[in-house]
Amino acid sequence: MDYKLRQDKLRERAGAARLDALLVSHLPNVHYLCGFTGSAGLLLVEARGSVFFTDFRYDTQAHEEVKDARIVIGRKPALELLGQHLSRKRKGSRSWIIGFEAEHLTIAEKKRLTRFLPSGIRAKDAAAMVEPLRLIKDDEELACIREAVKLGARLFDRALEVLRVGVAEVDVAAEMEFMARRTGAEGMSFPTIIASGERSALPHGRASADPVPRGGFVVCDFGVILGGYCSDQTRTVWVGPVSKEARRVYDAVQEAQLAATEAVRPGVTAGEVDAAARNVLGKAGLAEYFTHSTGHGVGLEIHEAPRIAAGQKEVLQPGMVITIEPGVYFAGKWGVRIEDMVAVTPTGCEVLTPTGKHFIAV
Ligand code: ZN
Ligand code: ZN
């Protein structure tokens, strides 16, 4: 990964915002800028270079992972180390302005931060500066994402092997997660959703101890982390004898999913992609049952920019990676969702998820 290039782009943005340095505290942003994957660390990006602060627990990891930044390790929390670094460095110089990631700091953290800043240094709320960079994935990132998606997709094959009437949702999820670990995933992108029966009408129903009932859909929404990048996929399976209505709704969701995918290309707004899915469901008389947005960006985090939702003005550009996941939910009855990940290319999009979308009954 070209951390130097990423940091240089960030320096340009920080300079344009009249900041002398930017303190990066949101860990996915720290990861993106210097490679550190631990759970405590701060990166100070200054005009002339970057400094990474962490405590002694991460000594070995920091030296293995962190690139293009000087590493400062101490027995104190990273914030105190930062304070020491600044007081030593800036004694007697003009007032210095450090931007911090306002969106990612709690009020308590902000208070602690200002407490550790030496006099002559001013902290200022900065707009999101790393996220706009992360929005466009480079070739190396796209390669990582493709691998994560490929590995994640195999979990659905496992789900189909174990998914039957009477099997507990958590048992299906456990089999999928076990396979994920056995095949090299670093973790799950989020707790696996296996939602059957009435619970399939909950867009975020996590796997419960309930047995899968006969005559309903099972929504399987899952993803893995590989090489730091997340995958995200949903398939919905029918259990038992198939009803006409189930088939009709499934087909409408599939058509909506395809229409939105076909709408993905550079220059189109996120809102237009959302509308493509919503139009199809509207024509099928199902618009009011599509209760969430069409998709979201995916990368180092499972949910990141852009939002693919009604009215969103963000214009799609090559290198963006998003999900397309329309769904229809009948409260108290059942629900259907189909989700793929796609990458925006110069001419359209590449569907990353390899799994078929045909109606499956077990
Ligand atoms: Zn999902
Ligand atoms: Zn998703």
mmCIF file of C-alpha atoms and ligand atoms in Angstrom:
data_model
loop_
_atom_site.group_PDB
_atom_site.id
_atom_site.type_symbol
_atom_site.label_atom_id
_atom_site.label_comp_id
_atom_site.label_asym_id
_atom_site.label_seq_id
_atom_site.Cartn_x
_atom_site.Cartn_y
_atom_site.Cartn_z
ATOM 1 C CA MET A 1 0.000 0.000 0.000
ATOM 2 C CA ASP A 2 1.298 3.456 -0.864
ATOM 3 C CA TYR A 3 1.053 5.055 2.588
ATOM 4 C CA LYS A 4 3.370 7.885 1.616
ATOM 5 C CA LEU A 5 1.067 8.951 -1.225
ATOM 6 C CA ARG A 6 -1.985 8.805 1.052
ATOM 7 C CA GLN A 7 -0.266 10.915 3.696
ATOM 8 C CA ASP A 8 0.870 13.429 1.079
ATOM 9 C CA LYS A 9 -2.698 13.804 -0.208
ATOM 10 C CA LEU A 10 -3.827 14.359 3.367
ATOM 11 C CA ARG A 11 -1.107 16.988 3.883
ATOM 12 C CA GLU A 12 -2.467 18.900 0.919
ATOM 13 C CA ARG A 13 -5.943 18.881 2.429
ATOM 14 C CA ALA A 14 -4.689 19.861 5.880
ATOM 15 C CA GLY A 15 -2.619 22.671 4.384
ATOM 16 C CA ALA A 16 -5.595 23.975 2.440
ATOM 17 C CA ALA A 17 -7.580 24.039 5.715
ATOM 18 C CA ARG A 18 -4.736 26.062 7.311
ATOM 19 C CA LEU A 19 -3.797 23.348 9.757
ATOM 20 C CA ASP A 20 -0.184 22.806 10.813
ATOM 21 C CA ALA A 21 -0.906 19.156 11.501
ATOM 22 C CA LEU A 22 -3.766 16.708 11.619
ATOM 23 C CA LEU A 23 -4.210 14.306 14.503
ATOM 24 C CA VAL A 24 -5.695 11.086 13.185
ATOM 25 C CA SER A 25 -7.403 9.126 15.948
ATOM 26 C CA HIS A 26 -10.055 7.074 14.126
ATOM 27 C CA LEU A 27 -8.342 3.675 13.932
ATOM 28 C CA PRO A 28 -9.490 2.703 10.408
ATOM 29 C CA ASN A 29 -8.022 6.029 9.254
ATOM 30 C CA VAL A 30 -4.776 5.327 11.120
ATOM 31 C CA HIS A 31 -4.697 1.899 9.447
ATOM 32 C CA TYR A 32 -5.307 3.467 6.041
ATOM 33 C CA LEU A 33 -2.518 6.017 6.452
ATOM 34 C CA CYS A 34 0.277 3.962 8.007
ATOM 35 C CA GLY A 35 -0.751 0.287 8.186
ATOM 36 C CA PHE A 36 -1.251 -0.085 11.956
ATOM 37 C CA THR A 37 -4.050 -2.537 12.800
ATOM 38 C CA GLY A 38 -3.898 -2.488 16.615
ATOM 39 C CA SER A 39 -6.570 -1.013 18.839
ATOM 40 C CA ALA A 40 -4.695 1.935 20.414
ATOM 41 C CA GLY A 41 -2.646 4.461 18.525
ATOM 42 C CA LEU A 42 -2.558 8.006 17.187
ATOM 43 C CA LEU A 43 -1.003 9.340 14.020
ATOM 44 C CA LEU A 44 0.119 12.944 13.838
ATOM 45 C CA VAL A 45 0.499 14.004 10.223
ATOM 46 C CA GLU A 46 2.687 17.089 10.069
ATOM 47 C CA ALA A 47 3.883 19.018 7.040
ATOM 48 C CA ARG A 48 7.331 17.413 7.164
ATOM 49 C CA GLY A 49 6.519 13.902 8.257
ATOM 50 C CA SER A 50 4.304 11.755 10.432
ATOM 51 C CA VAL A 51 4.662 10.440 13.963
ATOM 52 C CA PHE A 52 2.828 7.403 15.314
ATOM 53 C CA PHE A 53 2.193 7.106 19.058
ATOM 54 C CA THR A 54 1.218 3.987 20.924
ATOM 55 C CA ASP A 55 1.861 2.290 24.253
ATOM 56 C CA PHE A 56 4.289 -0.548 24.986
ATOM 57 C CA ARG A 57 1.659 -3.286 24.459
ATOM 58 C CA TYR A 58 1.902 -2.580 20.730
ATOM 59 C CA ASP A 59 5.682 -2.217 20.542
ATOM 60 C CA THR A 60 6.309 -5.262 18.328
ATOM 61 C CA GLN A 61 3.166 -4.815 16.253
ATOM 62 C CA ALA A 62 3.873 -1.142 15.594
ATOM 63 C CA HIS A 63 7.405 -1.873 14.414
ATOM 64 C CA GLU A 64 6.131 -4.631 12.148
ATOM 65 C CA GLU A 65 3.218 -2.745 10.652
ATOM 66 C CA VAL A 66 3.718 1.010 10.713
ATOM 67 C CA LYS A 67 5.172 2.475 7.539
ATOM 68 C CA ASP A 68 6.158 6.032 6.632
ATOM 69 C CA ALA A 69 5.916 7.379 10.181
ATOM 70 C CA ARG A 70 8.316 7.728 13.091
ATOM 71 C CA ILE A 71 7.224 5.453 15.932
ATOM 72 C CA VAL A 72 7.012 6.681 19.519
ATOM 73 C CA ILE A 73 6.316 4.037 22.163
ATOM 74 C CA GLY A 74 5.910 4.702 25.865
ATOM 75 C CA ARG A 75 4.467 3.394 29.108
ATOM 76 C CA LYS A 76 1.813 6.121 29.034
ATOM 77 C CA PRO A 77 -1.324 6.371 26.880
ATOM 78 C CA ALA A 78 -0.731 7.621 23.329
ATOM 79 C CA LEU A 79 -2.377 10.968 24.084
ATOM 80 C CA GLU A 80 0.158 11.754 26.820
ATOM 81 C CA LEU A 81 3.007 10.752 24.519
ATOM 82 C CA LEU A 82 1.625 13.133 21.937
ATOM 83 C CA GLY A 83 1.512 15.942 24.513
ATOM 84 C CA GLN A 84 5.164 15.313 25.410
ATOM 85 C CA HIS A 85 6.184 15.248 21.771
ATOM 86 C CA LEU A 86 4.492 18.554 21.091
ATOM 87 C CA SER A 87 5.829 20.370 24.138
ATOM 88 C CA ARG A 88 9.384 19.353 23.340
ATOM 89 C CA LYS A 89 9.053 20.304 19.751
ATOM 90 C CA ARG A 90 7.151 23.517 19.792
ATOM 91 C CA LYS A 91 8.653 25.394 22.702
ATOM 92 C CA GLY A 92 8.820 29.071 21.882
ATOM 93 C CA SER A 93 7.461 28.780 18.364
ATOM 94 C CA ARG A 94 4.433 30.619 17.046
ATOM 95 C CA SER A 95 0.952 29.394 17.826
ATOM 96 C CA TRP A 96 0.421 26.067 16.146
ATOM 97 C CA ILE A 97 -2.930 24.663 15.029
ATOM 98 C CA ILE A 98 -3.696 20.965 15.168
ATOM 99 C CA GLY A 99 -6.821 19.685 13.508
ATOM 100 C CA PHE A 100 -8.483 16.671 15.049
ATOM 101 C CA GLU A 101 -11.112 14.327 13.739
ATOM 102 C CA ALA A 102 -14.119 15.960 15.336
ATOM 103 C CA GLU A 103 -16.562 13.390 13.966
ATOM 104 C CA HIS A 104 -14.773 10.572 15.708
ATOM 105 C CA LEU A 105 -13.987 12.035 19.122
ATOM 106 C CA THR A 106 -16.314 11.917 22.097
ATOM 107 C CA ILE A 107 -16.633 15.023 24.251
ATOM 108 C CA ALA A 108 -14.609 13.283 26.973
ATOM 109 C CA GLU A 109 -11.801 12.464 24.538
ATOM 110 C CA LYS A 110 -11.771 16.009 23.277
ATOM 111 C CA LYS A 111 -11.397 17.281 26.849
ATOM 112 C CA ARG A 112 -8.500 14.918 27.509
ATOM 113 C CA LEU A 113 -6.883 15.954 24.255
ATOM 114 C CA THR A 114 -6.952 19.651 25.096
ATOM 115 C CA ARG A 115 -5.625 18.880 28.583
ATOM 116 C CA PHE A 116 -2.498 17.263 27.133
ATOM 117 C CA LEU A 117 -1.786 20.013 24.625
ATOM 118 C CA PRO A 118 1.024 22.326 25.679
ATOM 119 C CA SER A 119 0.435 26.071 25.621
ATOM 120 C CA GLY A 120 0.981 27.675 22.238
ATOM 121 C CA ILE A 121 -0.796 24.827 20.500
ATOM 122 C CA ARG A 122 -4.402 25.144 19.544
ATOM 123 C CA ALA A 123 -6.754 22.280 18.712
ATOM 124 C CA LYS A 124 -9.377 22.803 16.063
ATOM 125 C CA ASP A 125 -12.299 20.690 14.835
ATOM 126 C CA ALA A 126 -11.388 19.456 11.371
ATOM 127 C CA ALA A 127 -13.802 18.262 8.721
ATOM 128 C CA ALA A 128 -13.450 14.632 7.642
ATOM 129 C CA MET A 129 -10.231 14.587 5.605
ATOM 130 C CA VAL A 130 -9.223 10.943 5.442
ATOM 131 C CA GLU A 131 -12.647 9.592 4.494
ATOM 132 C CA PRO A 132 -12.750 11.403 1.125
ATOM 133 C CA LEU A 133 -9.453 9.678 0.280
ATOM 134 C CA ARG A 134 -10.744 6.285 1.388
ATOM 135 C CA LEU A 135 -13.785 6.709 -0.842
ATOM 136 C CA ILE A 136 -11.751 5.824 -3.947
ATOM 137 C CA LYS A 137 -10.043 2.454 -3.663
ATOM 138 C CA ASP A 138 -6.715 1.966 -5.439
ATOM 139 C CA ASP A 139 -5.789 -1.225 -7.305
ATOM 140 C CA GLU A 140 -4.201 -2.848 -4.266
ATOM 141 C CA GLU A 141 -7.284 -2.188 -2.181
ATOM 142 C CA LEU A 142 -9.556 -3.513 -4.918
ATOM 143 C CA ALA A 143 -7.463 -6.692 -5.036
ATOM 144 C CA CYS A 144 -7.880 -7.109 -1.250
ATOM 145 C CA ILE A 145 -11.617 -6.505 -1.493
ATOM 146 C CA ARG A 146 -12.001 -9.055 -4.314
ATOM 147 C CA GLU A 147 -10.281 -11.682 -2.167
ATOM 148 C CA ALA A 148 -12.448 -10.858 0.862
ATOM 149 C CA VAL A 149 -15.617 -11.070 -1.239
ATOM 150 C CA LYS A 150 -14.544 -14.382 -2.747
ATOM 151 C CA LEU A 151 -13.816 -15.911 0.639
ATOM 152 C CA GLY A 152 -17.039 -14.506 2.096
ATOM 153 C CA ALA A 153 -19.127 -15.938 -0.738
ATOM 154 C CA ARG A 154 -18.030 -19.476 0.164
ATOM 155 C CA LEU A 155 -19.857 -19.156 3.475
ATOM 156 C CA PHE A 156 -23.180 -19.183 1.671
ATOM 157 C CA ASP A 157 -22.383 -22.605 0.224
ATOM 158 C CA ARG A 158 -21.799 -23.761 3.797
ATOM 159 C CA ALA A 159 -25.110 -22.195 4.888
ATOM 160 C CA LEU A 160 -26.948 -24.152 2.203
ATOM 161 C CA GLU A 161 -25.420 -27.390 3.475
ATOM 162 C CA VAL A 162 -26.741 -26.922 7.005
ATOM 163 C CA LEU A 163 -29.883 -24.821 6.553
ATOM 164 C CA ARG A 164 -32.962 -27.027 7.179
ATOM 165 C CA VAL A 165 -36.266 -26.865 9.018
ATOM 166 C CA GLY A 166 -35.611 -27.155 12.770
ATOM 167 C CA VAL A 167 -31.933 -26.125 12.747
ATOM 168 C CA ALA A 168 -31.195 -23.218 15.118
ATOM 169 C CA GLU A 169 -30.247 -19.949 13.407
ATOM 170 C CA VAL A 170 -27.126 -19.685 15.586
ATOM 171 C CA ASP A 171 -26.001 -23.123 14.458
ATOM 172 C CA VAL A 172 -26.106 -22.017 10.832
ATOM 173 C CA ALA A 173 -24.207 -18.833 11.723
ATOM 174 C CA ALA A 174 -21.676 -20.815 13.763
ATOM 175 C CA GLU A 175 -20.958 -23.184 10.872
ATOM 176 C CA MET A 176 -20.401 -20.222 8.559
ATOM 177 C CA GLU A 177 -18.152 -18.404 11.002
ATOM 178 C CA PHE A 178 -16.169 -21.562 11.759
ATOM 179 C CA MET A 179 -15.556 -22.024 8.050
ATOM 180 C CA ALA A 180 -14.537 -18.371 7.729
ATOM 181 C CA ARG A 181 -11.828 -18.828 10.346
ATOM 182 C CA ARG A 182 -10.691 -22.143 8.911
ATOM 183 C CA THR A 183 -10.277 -20.603 5.465
ATOM 184 C CA GLY A 184 -8.213 -17.641 6.612
ATOM 185 C CA ALA A 185 -10.591 -14.810 7.481
ATOM 186 C CA GLU A 186 -9.272 -12.424 10.136
ATOM 187 C CA GLY A 187 -12.756 -12.066 11.520
ATOM 188 C CA MET A 188 -16.350 -11.365 10.572
ATOM 189 C CA SER A 189 -17.282 -7.920 9.202
ATOM 190 C CA PHE A 190 -20.272 -7.975 11.602
ATOM 191 C CA PRO A 191 -22.204 -10.598 13.597
ATOM 192 C CA THR A 192 -23.694 -12.992 11.026
ATOM 193 C CA ILE A 193 -27.400 -12.466 10.382
ATOM 194 C CA ILE A 194 -29.474 -15.619 9.980
ATOM 195 C CA ALA A 195 -33.075 -14.483 10.323
ATOM 196 C CA SER A 196 -35.863 -16.992 9.676
ATOM 197 C CA GLY A 197 -39.654 -16.943 9.880
ATOM 198 C CA GLU A 198 -41.071 -13.660 11.210
ATOM 199 C CA ARG A 199 -37.561 -12.569 12.091
ATOM 200 C CA SER A 200 -36.660 -12.405 8.397
ATOM 201 C CA ALA A 201 -38.811 -9.261 8.311
ATOM 202 C CA LEU A 202 -36.309 -7.522 10.629
ATOM 203 C CA PRO A 203 -33.678 -5.951 8.394
ATOM 204 C CA HIS A 204 -31.020 -6.542 11.074
ATOM 205 C CA GLY A 205 -32.194 -9.676 12.874
ATOM 206 C CA ARG A 206 -29.106 -11.365 14.272
ATOM 207 C CA ALA A 207 -28.989 -15.146 14.492
ATOM 208 C CA SER A 208 -31.045 -16.352 17.477
ATOM 209 C CA ALA A 209 -31.428 -19.713 19.184
ATOM 210 C CA ASP A 210 -34.815 -20.169 17.427
ATOM 211 C CA PRO A 211 -35.197 -23.134 15.086
ATOM 212 C CA VAL A 212 -35.842 -22.368 11.400
ATOM 213 C CA PRO A 213 -39.604 -22.847 10.803
ATOM 214 C CA ARG A 214 -41.202 -24.413 7.720
ATOM 215 C CA GLY A 215 -42.767 -22.121 5.137
ATOM 216 C CA GLY A 216 -40.816 -18.884 5.206
ATOM 217 C CA PHE A 217 -37.714 -17.067 4.061
ATOM 218 C CA VAL A 218 -34.343 -17.113 5.795
ATOM 219 C CA VAL A 219 -32.268 -13.975 5.297
ATOM 220 C CA CYS A 220 -28.518 -14.736 5.433
ATOM 221 C CA ASP A 221 -26.390 -11.564 5.652
ATOM 222 C CA PHE A 222 -22.710 -12.100 6.322
ATOM 223 C CA GLY A 223 -19.198 -10.922 5.600
ATOM 224 C CA VAL A 224 -15.573 -11.550 6.433
ATOM 225 C CA ILE A 225 -12.500 -9.410 6.988
ATOM 226 C CA LEU A 226 -9.474 -10.367 4.923
ATOM 227 C CA GLY A 227 -6.353 -8.279 4.499
ATOM 228 C CA GLY A 228 -8.122 -5.646 6.609
ATOM 229 C CA TYR A 229 -10.981 -5.279 4.106
ATOM 230 C CA CYS A 230 -14.606 -6.234 4.654
ATOM 231 C CA SER A 231 -17.014 -8.223 2.546
ATOM 232 C CA ASP A 232 -20.800 -7.942 2.773
ATOM 233 C CA GLN A 233 -23.356 -10.186 1.084
ATOM 234 C CA THR A 234 -26.975 -11.242 1.559
ATOM 235 C CA ARG A 235 -28.852 -14.158 0.096
ATOM 236 C CA THR A 236 -32.383 -15.194 1.022
ATOM 237 C CA VAL A 237 -33.525 -18.809 0.928
ATOM 238 C CA TRP A 238 -37.030 -20.247 1.144
ATOM 239 C CA VAL A 239 -37.687 -23.183 3.462
ATOM 240 C CA GLY A 240 -40.527 -25.645 2.771
ATOM 241 C CA PRO A 241 -43.270 -25.669 0.121
ATOM 242 C CA VAL A 242 -43.088 -22.525 -2.015
ATOM 243 C CA SER A 243 -46.010 -20.080 -2.173
ATOM 244 C CA LYS A 244 -46.810 -17.990 -5.260
ATOM 245 C CA GLU A 245 -46.513 -14.776 -3.294
ATOM 246 C CA ALA A 246 -43.059 -15.672 -1.988
ATOM 247 C CA ARG A 247 -41.902 -16.296 -5.514
ATOM 248 C CA ARG A 248 -43.396 -13.029 -6.797
ATOM 249 C CA VAL A 249 -41.784 -10.930 -4.064
ATOM 250 C CA TYR A 250 -38.425 -12.659 -4.469
ATOM 251 C CA ASP A 251 -38.448 -11.999 -8.212
ATOM 252 C CA ALA A 252 -39.330 -8.327 -7.663
ATOM 253 C CA VAL A 253 -36.438 -7.877 -5.210
ATOM 254 C CA GLN A 254 -34.085 -9.591 -7.617
ATOM 255 C CA GLU A 255 -35.253 -7.354 -10.464
ATOM 256 C CA ALA A 256 -34.763 -4.268 -8.267
ATOM 257 C CA GLN A 257 -31.276 -5.453 -7.333
ATOM 258 C CA LEU A 258 -30.356 -5.918 -11.010
ATOM 259 C CA ALA A 259 -31.834 -2.564 -12.024
ATOM 260 C CA ALA A 260 -29.833 -0.712 -9.372
ATOM 261 C CA THR A 261 -26.666 -2.582 -10.352
ATOM 262 C CA GLU A 262 -27.207 -1.642 -13.990
ATOM 263 C CA ALA A 263 -27.551 2.003 -12.957
ATOM 264 C CA VAL A 264 -24.085 2.034 -11.369
ATOM 265 C CA ARG A 265 -21.557 3.948 -13.461
ATOM 266 C CA PRO A 266 -19.379 7.059 -13.127
ATOM 267 C CA GLY A 267 -21.308 10.329 -13.192
ATOM 268 C CA VAL A 268 -24.521 8.904 -11.773
ATOM 269 C CA THR A 269 -25.566 10.043 -8.299
ATOM 270 C CA ALA A 270 -26.051 7.649 -5.396
ATOM 271 C CA GLY A 271 -29.662 8.823 -5.266
ATOM 272 C CA GLU A 272 -30.241 7.722 -8.880
ATOM 273 C CA VAL A 273 -29.003 4.217 -8.077
ATOM 274 C CA ASP A 274 -31.372 4.092 -5.110
ATOM 275 C CA ALA A 275 -34.232 5.287 -7.329
ATOM 276 C CA ALA A 276 -33.557 2.512 -9.863
ATOM 277 C CA ALA A 277 -34.237 -0.113 -7.181
ATOM 278 C CA ARG A 278 -37.181 1.775 -5.724
ATOM 279 C CA ASN A 279 -38.877 2.196 -9.128
ATOM 280 C CA VAL A 280 -38.939 -1.530 -9.758
ATOM 281 C CA LEU A 281 -40.420 -2.246 -6.333
ATOM 282 C CA GLY A 282 -42.873 0.606 -6.809
ATOM 283 C CA LYS A 283 -44.183 -0.938 -10.039
ATOM 284 C CA ALA A 284 -44.640 -4.225 -8.194
ATOM 285 C CA GLY A 285 -46.658 -2.403 -5.510
ATOM 286 C CA LEU A 286 -43.961 -3.067 -2.921
ATOM 287 C CA ALA A 287 -42.356 0.359 -2.452
ATOM 288 C CA GLU A 288 -43.700 0.849 1.075
ATOM 289 C CA TYR A 289 -42.116 -2.430 2.199
ATOM 290 C CA PHE A 290 -38.620 -1.382 1.118
ATOM 291 C CA THR A 291 -37.793 0.348 4.378
ATOM 292 C CA HIS A 292 -34.060 1.019 4.180
ATOM 293 C CA SER A 293 -31.579 2.527 1.750
ATOM 294 C CA THR A 294 -30.235 0.644 -1.267
ATOM 295 C CA GLY A 295 -26.630 0.364 -0.171
ATOM 296 C CA HIS A 296 -23.455 1.725 1.349
ATOM 297 C CA GLY A 297 -19.734 1.923 0.733
ATOM 298 C CA VAL A 298 -17.507 -0.877 2.022
ATOM 299 C CA GLY A 299 -13.771 -0.959 2.652
ATOM 300 C CA LEU A 300 -11.728 -1.040 5.829
ATOM 301 C CA GLU A 301 -15.080 -0.510 7.554
ATOM 302 C CA ILE A 302 -18.278 -2.377 6.864
ATOM 303 C CA HIS A 303 -20.262 0.842 6.530
ATOM 304 C CA GLU A 304 -18.520 3.793 4.958
ATOM 305 C CA ALA A 305 -19.197 6.467 2.363
ATOM 306 C CA PRO A 306 -20.996 6.802 0.023
ATOM 307 C CA ARG A 307 -24.550 6.202 1.195
ATOM 308 C CA ILE A 308 -26.722 4.837 -1.608
ATOM 309 C CA ALA A 309 -29.981 6.379 -0.456
ATOM 310 C CA ALA A 310 -32.873 8.499 -1.703
ATOM 311 C CA GLY A 311 -31.791 11.995 -2.714
ATOM 312 C CA GLN A 312 -28.062 11.437 -2.141
ATOM 313 C CA LYS A 313 -26.142 13.805 -4.420
ATOM 314 C CA GLU A 314 -22.758 12.077 -4.171
ATOM 315 C CA VAL A 315 -21.573 11.340 -7.729
ATOM 316 C CA LEU A 316 -20.188 7.852 -8.318
ATOM 317 C CA GLN A 317 -16.576 7.636 -9.438
ATOM 318 C CA PRO A 318 -14.351 4.769 -10.571
ATOM 319 C CA GLY A 319 -12.804 3.043 -7.552
ATOM 320 C CA MET A 320 -15.806 3.353 -5.273
ATOM 321 C CA VAL A 321 -16.994 0.056 -3.790
ATOM 322 C CA ILE A 322 -20.624 -0.174 -2.730
ATOM 323 C CA THR A 323 -23.330 -2.665 -1.874
ATOM 324 C CA ILE A 324 -26.618 -2.977 -3.729
ATOM 325 C CA GLU A 325 -29.110 -4.480 -1.287
ATOM 326 C CA PRO A 326 -32.803 -3.776 -1.784
ATOM 327 C CA GLY A 327 -35.236 -5.699 0.407
ATOM 328 C CA VAL A 328 -38.952 -6.160 1.021
ATOM 329 C CA TYR A 329 -40.239 -6.831 4.539
ATOM 330 C CA PHE A 330 -43.747 -7.879 5.589
ATOM 331 C CA ALA A 331 -43.843 -7.310 9.362
ATOM 332 C CA GLY A 332 -44.929 -10.417 11.274
ATOM 333 C CA LYS A 333 -44.613 -12.561 8.146
ATOM 334 C CA TRP A 334 -41.299 -12.679 6.310
ATOM 335 C CA GLY A 335 -38.778 -10.622 4.362
ATOM 336 C CA VAL A 336 -36.397 -10.855 1.396
ATOM 337 C CA ARG A 337 -33.092 -9.104 0.761
ATOM 338 C CA ILE A 338 -30.462 -9.667 -1.921
ATOM 339 C CA GLU A 339 -27.095 -7.951 -1.573
ATOM 340 C CA ASP A 340 -24.007 -7.873 -3.774
ATOM 341 C CA MET A 341 -20.874 -5.792 -3.631
ATOM 342 C CA VAL A 342 -19.932 -3.875 -6.777
ATOM 343 C CA ALA A 343 -16.971 -1.723 -7.763
ATOM 344 C CA VAL A 344 -17.484 1.345 -9.948
ATOM 345 C CA THR A 345 -15.281 1.073 -13.071
ATOM 346 C CA PRO A 346 -14.505 3.717 -15.738
ATOM 347 C CA THR A 347 -17.341 2.365 -17.913
ATOM 348 C CA GLY A 348 -19.879 0.950 -15.461
ATOM 349 C CA CYS A 349 -19.417 -1.493 -12.657
ATOM 350 C CA GLU A 350 -17.891 -4.823 -11.771
ATOM 351 C CA VAL A 351 -20.098 -7.131 -9.716
ATOM 352 C CA LEU A 352 -17.690 -8.545 -7.140
ATOM 353 C CA THR A 353 -20.010 -11.086 -5.485
ATOM 354 C CA PRO A 354 -19.797 -14.333 -7.469
ATOM 355 C CA THR A 355 -22.878 -16.056 -5.981
ATOM 356 C CA GLY A 356 -25.956 -16.631 -8.165
ATOM 357 C CA LYS A 357 -29.218 -14.930 -7.217
ATOM 358 C CA HIS A 358 -31.784 -17.448 -8.414
ATOM 359 C CA PHE A 359 -34.621 -18.507 -6.102
ATOM 360 C CA ILE A 360 -33.526 -21.333 -3.821
ATOM 361 C CA ALA A 361 -35.833 -23.491 -1.708
ATOM 362 C CA VAL A 362 -34.508 -26.077 0.759
HETATM 363 ZN ZN ZN B 1 -25.058 -7.095 4.459
HETATM 364 ZN ZN ZN B 2 -24.661 -4.125 3.538
#
